[in-house]
Coordinates of C-alpha atoms and ligand atoms in Angstrom, one line a residue:
M1 CA 16.1 -9.3 9.5
S2 CA 16.5 -13.5 10.6
K3 CA 13.5 -14.5 12.0
K4 CA 14.6 -14.5 15.9
S5 CA 16.6 -10.8 15.4
S6 CA 13.8 -8.3 16.3
W7 CA 13.7 -4.5 16.1
R8 CA 16.7 -2.5 16.7
S9 CA 14.4 0.2 18.2
R10 CA 10.9 1.5 18.4
L11 CA 11.6 4.2 15.1
S12 CA 12.5 1.0 13.5
F13 CA 9.2 0.1 13.4
Y14 CA 7.8 3.2 12.9
L15 CA 10.8 3.9 10.0
L16 CA 9.7 -0.1 8.2
A17 CA 5.6 0.3 9.4
I18 CA 5.5 3.9 7.9
G19 CA 7.4 3.1 5.3
S20 CA 6.3 0.2 4.2
A21 CA 2.3 2.0 4.4
C22 CA 3.5 5.5 2.4
G23 CA 4.3 4.3 -1.2
L24 CA 2.2 4.6 -4.0
G25 CA -1.4 3.8 -2.7
N26 CA -0.9 6.9 -1.3
L27 CA 0.5 9.4 -4.0
W28 CA -0.9 7.6 -6.9
R29 CA -3.6 4.8 -6.8
F30 CA -5.9 7.8 -4.0
P31 CA -5.8 11.0 -5.9
Y32 CA -7.6 8.3 -9.3
I33 CA -9.8 7.4 -6.8
V34 CA -11.0 10.1 -5.1
G35 CA -11.6 11.5 -8.8
E36 CA -13.7 8.1 -9.3
N37 CA -15.7 8.3 -6.5
G38 CA -16.0 11.3 -6.5
G39 CA -14.0 13.4 -4.0
G40 CA -15.2 14.6 -1.1
A41 CA -18.2 12.4 0.4
F42 CA -15.7 10.3 -0.8
I43 CA -12.8 11.0 1.8
L44 CA -14.9 11.2 4.9
M45 CA -15.8 7.9 4.1
Y46 CA -12.0 6.6 3.2
V47 CA -10.7 8.4 6.8
F48 CA -14.1 7.2 9.1
I49 CA -13.1 3.5 7.4
A50 CA -8.9 3.9 7.8
L51 CA -9.4 5.1 11.4
T52 CA -12.2 2.2 12.8
V53 CA -11.9 -0.5 10.2
G54 CA -8.4 -0.1 9.2
L55 CA -6.7 0.6 12.7
T56 CA -8.7 -2.2 14.3
L57 CA -7.3 -5.3 12.5
L58 CA -4.1 -3.3 11.5
I59 CA -3.7 -4.2 15.7
A60 CA -5.0 -7.7 15.5
E61 CA -2.3 -7.9 12.7
L62 CA 0.6 -7.2 15.1
M63 CA -0.9 -8.8 18.2
L64 CA -1.3 -11.9 16.0
G65 CA 2.5 -11.7 15.1
Q66 CA 3.8 -10.3 18.2
Y67 CA 1.8 -13.1 20.0
F68 CA 2.8 -16.3 17.8
G69 CA 6.4 -15.1 17.1
A70 CA 5.9 -16.0 14.0
S71 CA 4.4 -15.6 9.6
I72 CA 0.8 -15.1 9.0
L73 CA 1.6 -19.0 6.9
V74 CA 2.5 -20.4 10.5
V75 CA -0.4 -18.8 12.5
S76 CA -2.8 -20.0 10.1
K77 CA -1.4 -23.7 10.3
R78 CA -1.9 -23.2 13.8
V79 CA -5.3 -22.1 13.9
A80 CA -6.8 -24.4 11.8
S81 CA -4.8 -27.4 12.8
Q82 CA -6.2 -26.1 16.1
Q83 CA -9.9 -26.0 15.1
K84 CA -9.3 -28.4 13.0
K85 CA -11.1 -26.5 9.9
P86 CA -9.0 -25.7 6.6
Y87 CA -8.3 -22.1 8.0
H88 CA -4.5 -22.5 6.7
L89 CA -6.3 -21.7 3.7
F90 CA -6.5 -17.7 4.4
G91 CA -2.6 -17.7 5.3
W92 CA -1.8 -19.1 1.9
L93 CA -4.7 -16.2 0.2
S94 CA -2.4 -13.8 1.4
L95 CA 0.8 -15.0 0.7
C96 CA -0.6 -15.4 -2.7
I97 CA -2.1 -11.3 -2.7
T98 CA 1.7 -10.5 -1.8
A99 CA 3.2 -11.8 -4.4
V100 CA 0.5 -10.4 -6.8
T101 CA 0.4 -7.3 -6.1
L102 CA 4.3 -6.7 -5.3
A103 CA 4.5 -7.6 -9.5
Y104 CA 2.0 -5.2 -10.4
Y105 CA 3.6 -3.4 -7.9
S106 CA 6.4 -3.1 -9.2
V107 CA 5.3 -2.5 -13.2
I108 CA 3.9 0.6 -11.6
S109 CA 7.2 1.3 -9.7
G110 CA 9.2 0.9 -13.5
W111 CA 7.0 3.1 -14.7
V112 CA 8.6 5.4 -12.2
L113 CA 12.2 4.9 -12.5
H114 CA 11.2 6.1 -16.3
Y115 CA 10.3 9.3 -15.3
L116 CA 13.2 9.5 -13.4
V117 CA 15.3 8.6 -16.0
Q118 CA 13.3 11.0 -18.4
F119 CA 14.5 13.6 -15.5
L120 CA 17.4 12.3 -15.5
M121 CA 18.5 13.4 -19.1
T122 CA 16.1 16.7 -19.4
A123 CA 18.3 18.0 -16.4
F124 CA 21.7 16.9 -17.9
H125 CA 21.3 17.8 -21.1
S126 CA 19.6 20.4 -21.1
L127 CA 16.6 18.7 -23.1
D128 CA 13.7 20.9 -23.3
S129 CA 12.1 20.6 -21.1
S130 CA 8.4 20.3 -22.7
G131 CA 10.3 16.3 -23.6
V132 CA 9.1 15.6 -20.1
A133 CA 5.5 16.7 -20.0
Q134 CA 4.8 15.0 -23.4
I135 CA 6.1 11.1 -22.4
S136 CA 2.4 10.1 -22.7
M137 CA 2.2 6.9 -20.2
G138 CA -0.4 5.7 -24.1
S139 CA 3.2 5.3 -25.2
L140 CA 5.0 3.5 -21.9
Y141 CA 1.5 1.0 -21.2
Q142 CA 2.3 0.3 -25.2
N143 CA 5.9 -1.2 -24.5
S144 CA 5.9 -3.6 -22.4
W145 CA 9.4 -5.0 -23.2
L146 CA 10.5 -1.4 -21.7
Q147 CA 7.3 -2.0 -18.7
F148 CA 9.3 -5.5 -18.0
L149 CA 12.6 -4.2 -18.3
L150 CA 11.9 -1.1 -15.3
A151 CA 10.3 -3.1 -13.3
S152 CA 12.9 -6.1 -13.6
V153 CA 15.6 -3.3 -12.4
H154 CA 13.1 -2.7 -9.1
L155 CA 12.7 -6.4 -8.8
L156 CA 16.5 -7.2 -9.2
I157 CA 17.2 -3.7 -6.4
S158 CA 14.6 -5.2 -4.1
V159 CA 16.1 -8.9 -3.5
V160 CA 19.5 -7.7 -3.1
I161 CA 18.3 -5.1 -0.3
V162 CA 16.4 -8.0 1.2
V163 CA 19.1 -10.5 1.3
K164 CA 20.7 -8.1 2.1
G165 CA 19.2 -7.8 5.7
F166 CA 16.0 -6.1 6.0
S167 CA 16.4 -3.1 9.1
D168 CA 20.4 -2.1 9.2
G169 CA 20.9 -1.1 4.7
V170 CA 17.6 0.6 4.4
E171 CA 16.6 2.1 7.6
R172 CA 20.1 4.5 7.6
W173 CA 18.1 5.4 3.7
I174 CA 14.6 5.8 4.9
T175 CA 16.2 8.0 7.5
S176 CA 18.1 9.9 6.0
L177 CA 15.7 10.5 2.5
L178 CA 12.4 10.8 4.6
P179 CA 12.5 14.6 5.9
L180 CA 13.3 15.8 1.7
F181 CA 10.8 13.9 0.6
G182 CA 8.5 15.6 2.9
L183 CA 10.1 18.8 2.3
L184 CA 9.7 18.4 -1.2
V185 CA 6.3 17.9 -1.1
I186 CA 5.1 21.1 1.4
I187 CA 7.2 22.9 -1.6
L188 CA 5.3 21.1 -4.3
L189 CA 1.6 21.7 -2.0
V190 CA 2.6 25.3 -1.6
K191 CA 3.0 25.8 -5.4
S192 CA 0.1 23.9 -6.3
L193 CA -2.6 25.5 -3.5
S194 CA -1.8 28.9 -4.9
L195 CA -2.8 27.9 -8.6
D196 CA -6.3 29.7 -9.8
S197 CA -8.0 26.1 -9.3
T198 CA -7.9 25.9 -5.6
P199 CA -11.7 26.5 -4.7
D200 CA -12.8 24.3 -7.3
V201 CA -10.8 21.7 -5.4
L202 CA -11.0 21.9 -1.6
R203 CA -14.8 22.2 -2.5
F204 CA -14.7 19.2 -4.7
L205 CA -12.6 17.3 -1.6
F206 CA -14.4 18.7 1.9
Y207 CA -17.3 19.4 0.7
P208 CA -19.9 15.8 1.0
D209 CA -21.4 15.6 -1.6
F210 CA -23.5 12.3 -0.7
S211 CA -25.0 11.6 -4.4
K212 CA -21.7 11.2 -5.9
L213 CA -20.9 8.1 -4.2
T214 CA -21.2 4.9 -5.3
W215 CA -23.0 1.6 -5.1
A216 CA -19.0 0.6 -5.3
S217 CA -18.0 3.6 -2.9
L218 CA -17.8 1.8 0.0
G219 CA -15.9 -1.0 -0.9
H220 CA -12.8 0.9 -2.9
A221 CA -12.8 2.6 0.2
I222 CA -12.0 -0.2 3.0
G223 CA -10.2 -1.8 -0.4
H224 CA -8.0 0.9 -0.4
V225 CA -7.6 1.6 2.9
F226 CA -6.5 -2.0 3.6
F227 CA -4.0 -1.7 0.1
T228 CA -2.2 1.6 1.8
L229 CA -1.9 0.1 5.9
S230 CA -0.7 -3.3 4.3
L231 CA -4.1 -5.0 6.1
G232 CA -4.7 -8.5 4.6
F233 CA -1.5 -10.0 3.1
G234 CA 0.0 -10.6 6.7
T235 CA 2.8 -7.8 6.5
M236 CA 1.4 -6.5 9.4
V237 CA 1.5 -9.6 11.5
T238 CA 5.7 -9.8 9.7
F239 CA 6.7 -7.0 11.2
G240 CA 4.7 -7.9 14.8
S241 CA 6.5 -10.9 15.0
Y242 CA 9.8 -9.6 15.4
F243 CA 8.2 -7.6 19.0
K244 CA 8.2 -9.4 22.1
T245 CA 5.7 -9.8 24.1
D246 CA 5.5 -7.5 26.7
E247 CA 5.6 -4.6 24.3
H248 CA 1.8 -2.8 23.9
L249 CA 1.3 -2.4 20.2
P250 CA -2.1 -0.8 19.8
G251 CA -0.7 3.1 20.6
M252 CA 1.9 2.6 17.4
G253 CA -0.6 1.3 15.4
F254 CA -2.6 4.5 16.2
R255 CA 0.3 6.7 14.9
V256 CA 1.3 4.2 11.6
A257 CA -2.4 5.0 10.5
V258 CA -3.2 8.8 11.5
V259 CA 0.6 9.3 9.7
D260 CA -0.6 7.3 6.5
T261 CA -4.4 8.7 6.2
V262 CA -3.0 12.6 6.9
I263 CA 0.4 12.2 3.7
S264 CA -2.7 10.2 1.8
L265 CA -4.8 13.7 1.8
L266 CA -1.8 16.1 1.7
A267 CA -1.7 13.8 -1.9
V268 CA -4.7 14.7 -2.7
L269 CA -4.6 18.5 -2.1
L270 CA -1.3 18.6 -4.2
I271 CA -2.3 16.8 -7.2
F272 CA -5.8 17.6 -7.6
P273 CA -5.3 21.9 -8.1
I274 CA -2.4 20.8 -11.0
A275 CA -5.2 18.9 -12.2
F276 CA -7.7 21.0 -12.2
S277 CA -5.5 23.3 -13.9
S278 CA -4.4 21.2 -16.5
S279 CA -6.0 20.1 -19.6
K280 CA -6.5 17.0 -18.3
E281 CA -10.6 16.3 -17.8
T282 CA -10.4 13.1 -16.9
L283 CA -9.0 12.7 -13.1
T284 CA -10.1 8.8 -13.2
D285 CA -7.4 6.6 -14.3
P286 CA -4.1 5.3 -13.6
S287 CA -2.0 7.9 -15.2
L288 CA -3.2 11.0 -13.3
L289 CA 0.3 11.2 -11.3
F290 CA 2.1 10.9 -14.2
E291 CA 0.2 12.9 -16.6
V292 CA -0.3 16.4 -14.7
L293 CA 3.1 16.5 -12.1
P294 CA 5.2 16.2 -15.1
Q295 CA 3.5 18.9 -17.2
F296 CA 3.3 21.4 -14.8
L297 CA 6.5 20.1 -13.5
S298 CA 7.9 21.2 -17.0
K299 CA 5.9 24.6 -16.9
E300 CA 7.9 26.5 -13.7
K301 CA 11.4 27.2 -12.4
S302 CA 13.2 25.3 -11.3
G303 CA 10.6 22.6 -12.5
M304 CA 13.4 20.2 -13.7
F305 CA 15.1 19.5 -10.4
F306 CA 12.1 19.1 -8.9
G307 CA 10.9 16.1 -11.0
L308 CA 13.9 14.8 -10.6
V309 CA 14.2 14.4 -7.2
F310 CA 10.8 13.4 -6.2
F311 CA 10.5 11.2 -8.9
F312 CA 13.1 9.9 -6.8
C313 CA 12.3 10.2 -3.2
L314 CA 8.4 8.7 -5.2
W315 CA 10.3 5.5 -6.2
L316 CA 12.6 5.4 -3.0
A317 CA 8.9 5.4 -1.1
A318 CA 7.7 2.8 -3.8
L319 CA 11.3 0.4 -3.3
N320 CA 11.2 0.2 0.6
A321 CA 6.8 -0.8 0.0
S322 CA 8.2 -3.7 -2.0
I323 CA 11.1 -4.5 0.2
G324 CA 7.9 -4.5 3.2
L325 CA 5.6 -7.7 1.1
L326 CA 9.1 -9.4 -0.2
E327 CA 10.1 -9.5 3.7
T328 CA 6.9 -10.6 4.3
I329 CA 7.2 -13.2 0.8
T330 CA 10.7 -14.3 2.1
A331 CA 10.0 -14.3 5.3
N332 CA 7.4 -16.9 5.2
L333 CA 9.0 -18.9 2.9
V334 CA 11.6 -19.1 5.9
E335 CA 9.2 -20.8 7.9
K336 CA 8.1 -22.6 6.6
R337 CA 11.3 -24.3 5.0
P338 CA 13.3 -23.8 7.8
D339 CA 16.5 -25.8 5.6
L340 CA 16.2 -22.9 3.1
K341 CA 18.7 -20.1 3.7
R342 CA 17.2 -16.9 4.2
S343 CA 19.1 -14.9 0.9
R344 CA 18.2 -18.1 -1.0
S345 CA 14.2 -17.7 -0.4
A346 CA 14.4 -14.6 -1.1
W347 CA 16.3 -14.9 -4.3
I348 CA 13.1 -17.4 -5.5
S349 CA 10.5 -15.4 -4.5
G350 CA 12.5 -12.9 -6.6
F351 CA 11.7 -14.8 -9.9
A352 CA 8.4 -16.6 -8.8
I353 CA 7.7 -12.9 -8.2
L354 CA 8.7 -12.4 -12.3
F355 CA 7.3 -14.5 -13.3
I356 CA 4.2 -12.7 -12.7
T357 CA 5.4 -9.4 -13.7
V358 CA 5.0 -10.3 -17.2
F359 CA 0.5 -10.4 -16.8
P360 CA 0.9 -6.0 -15.7
A361 CA 3.7 -5.3 -18.1
F362 CA 2.4 -6.5 -20.7
S363 CA -1.4 -6.1 -19.7
G364 CA -1.6 -3.5 -23.3
T365 CA 0.0 -5.8 -25.7
L366 CA 0.5 -9.2 -24.9
F367 CA -3.0 -9.2 -23.7
K368 CA -5.2 -5.9 -24.8
N369 CA -8.1 -7.8 -25.7
V370 CA -8.4 -9.2 -21.5
K371 CA -10.8 -6.8 -20.7
L372 CA -13.7 -6.9 -17.7
K373 CA -16.6 -3.7 -18.7
G374 CA -14.4 -1.7 -21.0
H375 CA -10.6 -1.6 -18.4
G376 CA -7.4 -3.5 -19.5
L377 CA -6.4 -6.7 -17.5
I378 CA -3.9 -4.0 -15.4
E379 CA -7.5 -2.4 -14.6
V380 CA -8.9 -5.7 -13.6
L381 CA -5.7 -6.6 -11.6
D382 CA -5.9 -4.0 -9.1
S383 CA -9.4 -3.9 -9.1
F384 CA -10.6 -8.1 -8.3
L385 CA -7.6 -7.7 -5.9
I386 CA -7.3 -4.8 -4.3
N387 CA -10.9 -3.8 -4.1
G388 CA -12.1 -8.1 -3.8
F389 CA -9.1 -10.4 -2.9
L390 CA -7.5 -7.9 0.0
P391 CA -11.0 -7.1 1.7
I392 CA -11.9 -11.6 2.4
A393 CA -8.2 -11.8 3.4
G394 CA -8.8 -9.1 5.7
L395 CA -11.2 -11.3 6.8
G396 CA -9.4 -14.1 7.6
M397 CA -7.5 -12.1 9.4
V398 CA -9.9 -10.9 11.4
I399 CA -11.5 -14.8 11.9
I400 CA -7.6 -16.0 12.6
S401 CA -7.4 -13.9 15.6
L402 CA -11.2 -13.9 17.2
L403 CA -9.5 -18.2 17.4
A404 CA -6.2 -17.2 17.3
L405 CA -6.1 -15.7 20.9
S406 CA -8.2 -16.3 24.2
E407 CA -9.5 -12.5 25.7
I408 CA -7.0 -13.1 28.6
D409 CA -3.2 -13.0 25.8
R410 CA -5.9 -10.2 24.0
K411 CA -6.6 -8.0 27.1
K412 CA -2.6 -8.5 27.7
L413 CA -1.3 -7.9 24.1
F414 CA -3.6 -4.9 23.8
I415 CA -4.1 -3.6 27.4
N416 CA -1.4 -1.3 28.9
E417 CA -1.7 -0.8 32.5
N418 CA 0.0 2.9 32.8
S419 CA -2.3 4.2 29.8
P420 CA -6.3 5.6 31.6
T421 CA -7.9 4.9 28.7
S422 CA -6.6 1.9 27.7
H423 CA -9.2 -0.4 29.6
S424 CA -11.7 1.1 27.3
M425 CA -9.9 1.8 24.8
Y426 CA -9.9 -2.9 24.0
S427 CA -13.6 -3.1 24.6
H428 CA -14.0 -0.5 21.3
W429 CA -11.6 -2.0 19.5
K430 CA -12.9 -6.0 20.2
F431 CA -16.0 -4.6 20.0
S432 CA -15.2 -3.0 16.7
L433 CA -12.5 -6.6 15.8
K434 CA -15.8 -9.0 16.0
W435 CA -19.3 -6.4 14.5
V436 CA -17.6 -3.7 12.9
V437 CA -15.0 -4.8 10.9
P438 CA -16.4 -8.0 9.7
S439 CA -20.1 -6.3 8.9
A440 CA -18.2 -4.0 6.9
I441 CA -16.0 -6.4 4.2
I442 CA -19.4 -7.6 3.6
L443 CA -21.1 -5.1 3.1
G444 CA -18.4 -3.6 0.7
I445 CA -17.8 -7.2 -1.4
A446 CA -22.0 -6.9 -1.3
L447 CA -22.2 -3.6 -2.6
Q448 CA -19.7 -4.1 -4.9
V449 CA -21.6 -7.7 -6.9
I450 CA -24.4 -5.4 -6.9
S451 CA -22.9 -2.0 -9.1
F452 CA -21.4 -4.9 -11.3
F453 CA -24.9 -6.2 -12.4
L454 CA -26.6 -3.2 -12.1
Ligands
LIG501 N1 1.1 -0.3 1.2 C1 1.5 0.5 0.5 C2 1.1 1.4 -0.3 O1 -0.2 1.8 0.1 O2 1.6 1.8 -1.3 C3 1.5 -0.7 -0.9 C4 1.9 -2.2 -0.3 C5 3.4 -3.1 0.2 C6 1.8 -2.9 0.6 C7 3.2 -3.1 1.4 C8 1.8 -4.4 1.4 C9 2.6 -4.1 2.1 F1 2.6 -5.0 2.5

């Protein structure tokens, strides 16, 4: 999408914003983060944070882009020159996080592609279905070249789509495939919830035992909310920049946040009954989805077919999220260097990211000695990036929003005169932006630092 164009319809925005929000974060990352943080109490805290801290920042980022008609680098630079302080560094921080996240996201998307190919081979060569169940994450993790190759394929496809034009191609795909994915998730959910382990799972997920929370849990919840709602990356600023200033975005932000949260909850309801009834002992590591689901499906009637379609849809969701990340980098680059053609800047970004991909892809071999408290590079990267740097970038977004928009501008963008609740919502939102979001972020980071040294 060129910088001057705008959303073709509200539906285009919903599809792309929800598409960017709902990805591996919901189906792959959320379940094992819930496992790591003890279940029910964490889920309660997560939902609360998503609908307070997350929603507040989502609206602020959309409005920031909408007001300036530009992406985060340009916006932060303007604030920096107005205030004569280096606020543009926050813009660069966001962009670096986006680039590293895309590299790491491409590797995980490559894992999905790997499973997809295995299901495809099993389905078409009528191989023994136990073959899929036996693919262990361990052996894939050791095969760095394969991970790099799969990540490159994923990245290449993302670049081609972004070059072709963001909304044109993708929008049609998602429109036709989202309902299929929804249907699939519901069928699997029904199957999963009919397992004997369901009562234990419901207790684990919805009975809040606060003693299971750790010092780091608040930071993990904030980090994951930012990751899943695509906050702190500048993505929502870029999406907001495609809106005209007479649109009111809070309602749209609310719908995106609710849909994303519901999908995360469905994901844990899908994964945990299977995980509880399988032999998998640990619910807390990144291989949870990849080991549990194929094992379950290999024992089910038509499981291979389900697996094939499920992993295909999961990969499309990952692709869509990757496109959101790449679009953010490309849009920032085009605004910074208007002489660069959009297609050129997408290719340059793609190559730069491919280079970063080497680190997560080779984390099991070349970088296997890079360890922190027993965790490998990919987990350390995930933790620092999502639980540490992303909330700091989010704090930067809060500061920039507060400095860049005057009270009058903010009110004009937020308040919809046709909505009776809009005025009162505005004062809640402003309070949350000024006080709740910064305090939660600072507390979350401080508690993680304490837990690190404990
Ligand atoms: N929200 C995505 C997920 O949950 O998988 C990750 C993501 C996509 C973050 C796009 C940022 C972004 F721009």
